[in-house]
Short mmCIF file of C-alpha atoms in Angstrom, two decimals:
data_model
loop_
_atom_site.label_atom_id
_atom_site.label_comp_id
_atom_site.label_asym_id
_atom_site.label_seq_id
_atom_site.Cartn_x
_atom_site.Cartn_y
_atom_site.Cartn_z
CA MET A 1 93.78 119.63 94.82
CA LYS A 2 96.75 117.83 93.28
CA ARG A 3 99.84 116.94 95.29
CA ILE A 4 101.93 119.62 93.59
CA GLN A 5 99.29 122.22 94.48
CA GLU A 6 99.40 121.06 98.09
CA PHE A 7 103.18 121.42 97.98
CA TRP A 8 103.11 125.03 96.79
CA TYR A 9 100.27 125.96 99.14
CA CYS A 10 102.21 124.69 102.17
CA VAL A 11 105.77 125.47 101.05
CA ALA A 12 107.98 127.11 103.68
CA SER A 13 109.96 130.29 103.19
CA GLN A 14 113.65 130.24 104.05
CA GLU A 15 112.92 131.85 107.41
CA GLU A 16 110.33 129.17 108.24
CA LEU A 17 112.78 126.34 107.64
CA PRO A 18 114.35 125.54 111.02
CA LEU A 19 118.06 126.31 111.27
CA TYR A 20 120.03 123.70 113.18
CA LYS A 21 122.14 125.72 115.61
CA GLY A 22 124.75 123.16 116.56
CA HIS A 23 127.51 125.22 114.97
CA GLU A 24 126.72 128.83 115.84
CA ILE A 25 129.60 131.28 116.06
CA SER A 26 130.70 131.59 119.67
CA SER A 27 130.99 135.05 121.22
CA SER A 28 134.59 134.15 122.07
CA VAL A 29 135.44 134.37 118.36
CA CYS A 30 134.92 138.13 118.42
CA ASP A 31 136.92 138.41 121.65
CA ASN A 32 139.81 136.51 120.06
CA LEU A 33 139.63 138.73 117.00
CA LEU A 34 139.82 141.85 119.16
CA ALA A 35 142.82 140.44 121.00
CA PHE A 36 144.52 139.66 117.69
CA ILE A 37 144.03 143.24 116.42
CA GLU A 38 145.36 144.69 119.68
CA HIS A 39 148.42 142.43 119.51
CA TYR A 40 149.05 143.54 115.92
CA LYS A 41 148.93 147.22 116.94
CA GLU A 42 151.45 146.57 119.71
CA GLU A 43 153.88 144.74 117.42
CA VAL A 44 153.62 147.31 114.63
CA SER A 45 154.43 150.05 117.13
CA LYS A 46 157.71 148.19 117.73
CA GLY A 47 158.60 148.38 114.04
CA LYS A 48 157.53 144.88 112.97
CA ASN A 49 156.08 144.54 109.47
CA LEU A 50 152.89 142.63 108.72
CA LYS A 51 154.52 139.65 107.01
CA THR A 52 156.86 138.99 109.92
CA PHE A 53 154.06 139.54 112.42
CA LEU A 54 151.72 137.06 110.72
CA SER A 55 154.41 134.43 110.21
CA GLU A 56 155.36 134.53 113.88
CA ALA A 57 151.75 134.74 115.07
CA LEU A 58 150.71 131.68 113.04
CA ILE A 59 153.39 129.60 114.76
CA LYS A 60 152.73 131.01 118.21
CA LYS A 61 148.95 130.55 117.93
CA PRO A 62 148.01 128.56 114.81
CA SER A 63 144.27 128.94 115.45
CA ILE A 64 144.46 132.56 114.24
CA ILE A 65 144.24 131.09 110.76
CA ASN A 66 140.48 131.13 111.36
CA HIS A 67 140.51 134.79 112.48
CA LEU A 68 142.28 135.81 109.28
CA ARG A 69 139.83 133.76 107.23
CA LEU A 70 136.86 135.53 108.84
CA LEU A 71 138.36 138.97 108.22
CA LEU A 72 138.62 138.15 104.51
CA GLY A 73 135.17 136.59 104.31
CA ILE A 74 136.62 133.25 103.19
CA SER A 75 134.69 130.09 104.03
CA ASP A 76 136.43 127.25 105.81
CA LYS A 77 136.04 125.03 102.74
CA ARG A 78 137.48 127.68 100.41
CA LEU A 79 140.45 128.09 102.75
CA TYR A 80 141.42 124.46 103.05
CA LEU A 81 140.90 123.75 99.34
CA ASP A 82 143.14 126.70 98.43
CA LEU A 83 145.81 125.59 100.91
CA THR A 84 145.52 121.98 99.76
CA PHE A 85 146.38 123.10 96.23
CA ILE A 86 149.20 125.44 97.31
CA PHE A 87 150.93 122.91 99.54
CA ASN A 88 150.57 120.08 97.03
CA ARG A 89 152.95 122.06 94.84
CA ALA A 90 155.13 123.66 97.51
CA THR A 91 158.82 122.87 98.05
CA THR A 92 161.50 124.07 100.45
CA ASP A 93 164.50 126.10 99.31
CA ASN A 94 166.46 122.90 98.65
CA GLY A 95 163.68 121.44 96.49
CA GLU A 96 162.21 119.10 99.09
CA ARG A 97 158.43 118.71 98.93
CA LEU A 98 156.63 120.11 101.97
CA LEU A 99 154.05 117.33 101.93
CA ASN A 100 154.73 113.65 101.46
CA GLU A 101 152.56 113.38 98.37
CA SER A 102 153.13 113.75 94.65
CA ARG A 103 151.78 116.47 92.43
CA GLU A 104 150.01 113.72 90.49
CA ASN A 105 147.92 112.90 93.56
CA LEU A 106 146.05 115.88 95.05
CA VAL A 107 144.90 114.88 98.55
CA LYS A 108 142.41 117.08 100.42
CA HIS A 109 143.57 118.42 103.80
CA ASP A 110 141.17 120.23 106.12
CA THR A 111 141.96 123.34 108.17
CA LYS A 112 142.78 121.26 111.25
CA PHE A 113 145.56 119.60 109.26
CA PHE A 114 147.25 122.94 108.56
CA ILE A 115 146.83 124.06 112.16
CA ASN A 116 148.47 120.81 113.23
CA GLN A 117 151.38 121.38 110.82
CA LEU A 118 151.89 124.86 112.25
CA THR A 119 152.00 123.27 115.70
CA ASN A 120 154.01 120.07 115.27
CA SER A 121 155.78 119.95 111.92
CA ASP A 122 159.55 120.38 111.76
CA LYS A 123 158.79 122.50 108.68
CA LYS A 124 156.37 124.80 110.48
CA GLU A 125 158.28 127.92 109.40
CA HIS A 126 157.73 126.99 105.75
CA PHE A 127 154.04 126.40 106.40
CA SER A 128 153.75 129.72 108.19
CA ARG A 129 155.41 131.69 105.40
CA LEU A 130 153.23 130.16 102.69
CA ILE A 131 150.02 130.69 104.64
CA THR A 132 151.07 134.27 105.37
CA ASP A 133 151.67 134.86 101.66
CA TYR A 134 148.24 133.40 100.91
CA PHE A 135 146.49 135.86 103.23
CA ILE A 136 148.57 138.83 102.06
CA ASN A 137 147.78 138.02 98.42
CA ARG A 138 144.12 137.98 99.41
CA GLY A 139 144.34 141.55 100.74
CA ILE A 140 144.63 141.01 104.49
CA GLU A 141 147.02 143.95 104.88
CA ASP A 142 144.46 146.61 103.95
CA ILE A 143 141.80 145.01 106.13
CA ILE A 144 143.99 144.72 109.22
CA HIS A 145 145.17 148.33 108.82
CA ILE A 146 141.54 149.51 108.70
CA PHE A 147 140.57 147.46 111.75
CA SER A 148 143.62 148.64 113.68
CA ARG A 149 142.33 152.23 113.44
CA MET A 150 138.96 151.32 114.97
CA ASP A 151 137.99 151.05 118.59
CA LYS A 152 136.64 147.83 120.11
CA ASN A 153 133.00 148.87 119.86
CA GLN A 154 133.32 149.57 116.15
CA ILE A 155 135.04 146.23 115.51
CA THR A 156 132.42 144.37 117.54
CA SER A 157 129.63 146.06 115.59
CA ILE A 158 131.20 145.10 112.24
CA PHE A 159 131.73 141.54 113.44
CA ASN A 160 128.16 141.11 114.64
CA ASN A 161 126.53 142.76 111.62
CA LEU A 162 128.81 141.80 108.72
CA ILE A 163 131.36 139.09 109.48
CA ALA A 164 129.30 136.68 111.59
CA PRO A 165 126.16 136.81 109.38
CA LYS A 166 128.26 136.04 106.28
CA GLU A 167 129.91 133.09 108.00
CA ILE A 168 126.53 131.75 109.08
CA GLN A 169 124.99 132.36 105.65
CA GLN A 170 127.64 130.17 104.04
CA LYS A 171 126.42 127.28 106.20
CA GLN A 172 122.71 128.02 106.25
CA ALA A 173 121.64 125.91 103.27
CA LYS A 174 123.22 122.85 104.85
CA TYR A 175 122.08 123.64 108.39
CA ARG A 176 118.50 124.40 107.34
CA GLY A 177 118.38 120.95 105.79
CA HIS A 178 119.63 119.46 109.05
CA GLY A 179 117.16 121.57 111.00
CA ALA A 180 114.30 120.14 108.96
CA GLU A 181 115.62 116.61 109.52
CA MET A 182 115.74 117.15 113.26
CA ALA A 183 112.19 118.55 113.24
CA PHE A 184 110.64 115.61 111.41
CA ALA A 185 112.75 113.06 113.32
CA LYS A 186 111.30 114.46 116.55
CA ILE A 187 107.75 113.84 115.30
CA PHE A 188 108.58 110.23 114.42
CA HIS A 189 110.20 109.80 117.85
CA ASP A 190 107.24 111.36 119.66
CA CYS A 191 104.96 108.92 117.84
CA GLY A 192 106.85 106.08 119.52
CA VAL A 193 108.27 104.33 116.46
CA THR A 194 111.85 103.06 116.14
CA ILE A 195 114.04 105.37 114.07
CA VAL A 196 117.54 105.06 112.61
CA PRO A 197 119.70 106.99 113.44
CA GLU A 198 118.15 106.70 116.89
CA ASN A 199 119.30 110.14 118.10
CA LYS A 200 118.48 112.15 114.98
CA HIS A 201 115.70 113.98 116.84
CA ILE A 202 118.37 115.34 119.23
CA ASN A 203 121.36 115.84 116.94
CA PRO A 204 120.77 115.50 113.19
CA MET A 205 124.52 115.44 112.52
CA ALA A 206 125.40 112.83 115.13
CA GLY A 207 125.69 109.89 112.74
CA TYR A 208 125.84 108.84 109.13
CA ASP A 209 122.70 108.51 107.06
CA PRO A 210 121.80 104.82 106.94
CA ASN A 211 122.49 102.98 103.70
CA VAL A 212 119.85 100.43 102.74
CA ASP A 213 120.12 97.51 100.34
CA LEU A 214 116.74 97.78 98.64
CA THR A 215 116.78 94.18 97.43
CA ASN A 216 116.45 92.81 100.97
CA MET A 217 115.76 95.95 103.06
CA THR A 218 118.78 95.71 105.33
CA ILE A 219 121.05 98.48 106.58
CA VAL A 220 124.50 97.94 105.10
CA PRO A 221 127.83 99.77 104.72
CA ARG A 222 128.01 102.39 102.00
CA ASN A 223 128.80 101.02 98.55
CA ALA A 224 128.54 103.61 95.79
CA ALA A 225 129.19 100.97 93.13
CA ASN A 226 126.08 98.99 94.07
CA ARG A 227 123.03 100.65 92.50
CA ASN A 228 120.73 98.69 94.81
CA ILE A 229 122.14 100.52 97.85
CA HIS A 230 120.93 104.03 98.63
CA SER A 231 121.24 106.31 101.65
CA PHE A 232 118.25 107.74 103.46
CA ASP A 233 117.84 110.52 105.98
CA LEU A 234 115.73 108.37 108.29
CA VAL A 235 114.67 104.74 108.50
CA VAL A 236 111.60 103.62 110.46
CA LYS A 237 111.28 100.05 111.73
CA ASP A 238 108.31 98.13 113.10
CA ASN A 239 108.26 96.30 116.45
CA GLU A 240 109.84 93.24 114.85
CA GLY A 241 112.79 95.20 113.49
CA ASN A 242 111.61 95.22 109.89
CA ILE A 243 112.26 98.34 107.82
CA ARG A 244 108.87 99.80 106.94
CA VAL A 245 109.46 103.46 106.05
CA LEU A 246 112.35 105.16 104.23
CA VAL A 247 112.54 108.95 104.40
CA GLN A 248 114.29 110.96 101.71
CA SER A 249 114.78 114.63 102.59
CA LEU A 250 115.20 117.28 99.89
CA ILE A 251 115.12 120.83 101.25
CA HIS A 252 115.95 123.64 98.82
CA SER A 253 115.58 127.23 99.97
CA SER A 254 117.52 128.33 96.86
CA ASP A 255 118.16 126.95 93.37
CA PRO A 256 118.54 123.15 93.67
CA GLY A 257 120.68 123.13 90.53
CA GLN A 258 121.93 119.90 89.00
CA TYR A 259 122.08 118.30 92.44
CA GLY A 260 118.32 118.64 92.79
CA VAL A 261 117.76 117.17 89.33
CA ASN A 262 120.01 114.22 90.11
CA LYS A 263 118.31 113.56 93.46
CA SER A 264 114.93 113.65 91.76
CA ASP A 265 116.12 111.07 89.25
CA GLU A 266 117.45 108.96 92.12
CA THR A 267 114.02 109.09 93.76
CA LEU A 268 112.47 107.48 90.69
CA GLU A 269 115.11 104.76 90.72
CA ILE A 270 114.64 104.14 94.46
CA LYS A 271 110.87 103.76 94.10
CA LYS A 272 111.27 101.17 91.36
CA LEU A 273 113.55 99.12 93.62
CA ILE A 274 111.10 99.43 96.52
CA ASN A 275 108.23 98.33 94.29
CA ASN A 276 110.25 95.30 93.20
CA TYR A 277 110.87 94.38 96.83
CA ASN A 278 107.22 94.90 97.78
CA SER A 279 106.05 92.62 94.97
CA ARG A 280 107.86 89.80 96.77
CA ASN A 281 107.03 90.92 100.32
CA SER A 282 103.44 92.09 100.26
CA GLN A 283 102.86 91.28 103.96
CA LYS A 284 105.48 93.79 105.13
CA PRO A 285 105.61 96.48 102.43
CA VAL A 286 108.13 99.32 102.61
CA TYR A 287 107.03 102.90 102.01
CA LEU A 288 108.95 105.88 100.64
CA LEU A 289 108.22 109.19 102.34
CA GLY A 290 109.48 112.50 101.03
CA SER A 291 110.50 115.41 103.22
CA VAL A 292 110.39 118.04 100.49
CA ASP A 293 110.26 121.77 101.03
CA GLY A 294 111.63 125.16 100.04
CA VAL A 295 110.88 127.87 97.50
CA GLY A 296 114.06 126.97 95.62
CA PHE A 297 112.13 124.26 93.82
CA CYS A 298 110.37 126.95 91.77
CA GLU A 299 113.67 127.53 89.91
CA ASN A 300 113.21 124.23 88.07
CA PRO A 301 109.96 122.58 89.17
CA ASN A 302 109.56 120.24 86.19
CA GLY A 303 113.08 118.87 86.60
CA THR A 304 112.75 118.38 90.35
CA ILE A 305 109.63 118.50 92.52
CA VAL A 306 107.01 117.90 89.79
CA LYS A 307 108.91 114.85 88.61
CA MET A 308 109.00 113.13 92.00
CA ILE A 309 106.08 114.44 94.09
CA ASP A 310 103.73 111.69 92.90
CA VAL A 311 106.39 108.98 93.23
CA PHE A 312 106.48 109.18 97.02
CA ASP A 313 103.93 107.12 98.91
CA ASP A 314 103.37 110.36 100.76
CA PHE A 315 105.26 113.56 101.52
CA PHE A 316 105.39 116.16 104.25
CA GLN A 317 106.74 119.65 104.73
CA ILE A 318 107.72 121.77 107.72
CA ASN A 319 104.21 123.20 107.81
CA THR A 320 102.57 119.76 107.44
CA LEU A 321 104.56 117.63 109.87
CA PHE A 322 101.21 116.45 111.26
CA LYS A 323 101.01 114.24 108.17
CA ILE A 324 103.67 111.96 109.71
CA PRO A 325 101.47 110.45 112.46
CA ILE A 326 98.56 110.35 110.00
CA PHE A 327 100.62 108.22 107.63
CA LEU A 328 102.00 106.01 110.42
CA GLN A 329 98.44 105.27 111.53
CA LYS A 330 97.28 104.66 107.97
CA ILE A 331 99.92 101.92 107.44
CA GLY A 332 99.33 100.40 110.88
CA LEU A 333 102.54 101.30 112.73
CA ILE A 334 100.58 103.28 115.34
CA ASP A 335 96.89 103.37 116.27
CA ASN A 336 96.54 106.11 118.88
CA VAL A 337 95.94 109.27 116.83
CA LYS A 338 92.51 110.69 117.63
CA GLY A 339 92.46 113.83 115.53
CA ILE A 340 94.13 116.92 114.08
CA LYS A 341 93.50 120.57 114.91
CA PHE A 342 94.45 122.73 111.93
CA ASP A 343 95.88 126.24 112.25
CA THR A 344 93.10 128.29 110.67
CA ASP A 345 95.40 131.30 110.33
CA PHE A 346 97.47 129.24 107.88
CA PHE A 347 94.95 126.91 106.22
CA ASP A 348 91.89 128.11 104.31
CA GLU A 349 88.68 126.16 104.89
CA HIS A 350 88.75 124.42 101.51
CA VAL A 351 92.30 123.21 102.19
CA ILE A 352 91.30 121.79 105.58
CA GLU A 353 88.49 119.95 103.80
CA TYR A 354 91.03 118.61 101.31
CA PHE A 355 93.29 117.32 104.09
CA GLU A 356 90.34 115.75 105.89
CA LYS A 357 89.14 113.90 102.79
CA THR A 358 92.59 112.95 101.46
CA TYR A 359 94.48 112.07 104.64
CA LEU A 360 92.37 111.99 107.81
CA LYS A 361 89.43 109.81 106.82
CA PRO A 362 91.54 107.00 105.24
CA ALA A 363 93.47 106.80 108.54
CA ASN A 364 90.31 106.95 110.70
CA ILE A 365 91.35 110.30 112.20
CA GLN A 366 89.00 113.15 113.11
CA ASN A 367 89.16 116.80 112.17
CA LEU A 368 89.10 118.45 115.61
CA THR A 369 89.75 121.99 114.41
CA ASN A 370 86.47 123.32 115.78
CA SER A 371 86.43 121.17 118.93
CA ASN A 372 86.27 123.02 122.25
CA CYS A 373 87.53 120.04 124.27
CA ASN A 374 90.59 120.57 126.46
CA PHE A 375 92.96 117.92 125.13
CA THR A 376 96.00 117.03 127.24
CA ASN A 377 97.80 114.41 125.13
CA TYR A 378 99.02 116.21 122.03
CA ILE A 379 102.05 117.43 120.09
CA LYS A 380 102.54 120.44 117.85
CA ALA A 381 103.49 119.33 114.34
CA GLY A 382 103.89 122.10 111.78
CA LYS A 383 100.72 124.12 111.35
CA GLY A 384 98.64 121.51 113.11
CA THR A 385 98.21 119.87 116.49
CA VAL A 386 98.11 116.09 116.72
CA ILE A 387 95.67 114.85 119.37
CA PHE A 388 96.37 111.39 120.76
CA LYS A 389 93.82 109.08 122.35
#
């Protein structure tokens, strides 16, 4: 079996890729939306039109900008990029620019910035009117009118089945990647090696990916102009503090597009730099591990996964996380792995034999799939169980 065949055999579906849930939609969001609709119905009954209602509501409670966004199915990024463009060109009635920046210099502002302007700016009325116009031009009037004729149960059902899933879906590609990072970081941590970032197994978004100067294998500040410096999703050090393993994670549950092609090319460049370093430091070589997974790679396999799969010193997937301790033992960072029990519902017999010959035996690890012993020191790692001595 070739590496690429192993990859496709073990590839994870989108549902199998773990979804990091650090940013789930809170149930309070629906409650706030219901309260907003009720308030609108009350104000309309008093003769207030939608434009006036929204302008006043945005100043009174600026956070409703997110409620309106959800009703229209607009992502947070789409919202703040649209508003960034609008306000870069906006002026008051006397020609004064709303933002202290020129049209020749478009500066990104996130949603929190606009909420802050609605709260604290002495031009908050201008901000409110422009944001109101933005939502009205996007069709918010028809949507609010429809929702205002529904009862709370109907609105809640629509929120739970249509609005919330769409909001989550817009983030899933990113969060599935982070979920995979957290899963493999936990295996490294459970093996007892030193990892950077040190808390990635708890919160994969807690810190920046470490940037490594591949000429001397040191963690350095980001410098995009220096082609010897590259970022990695995880760095593993030995007991003396030397960098020994660099992990590059590429998870694509959908079409990787040009980004995937570029990252594949970067992998080739990274490996050349690592090889150059290792030629001068053969006593403490550095290894490149790939965390590669997802059916999206089949969109352009030759331009992505096929091109880099053999460049990695080794690779692992969500279903083969047990390969991590195998590799760590093979290179001498740990020495306490006794064996692996394979999930026979997932792996065919010939594939288990392939893993035993290719990975277990070179690391002096046993195939304990058919063992009846009651092991107590173990961890689950993908579709296998790692038995420690």
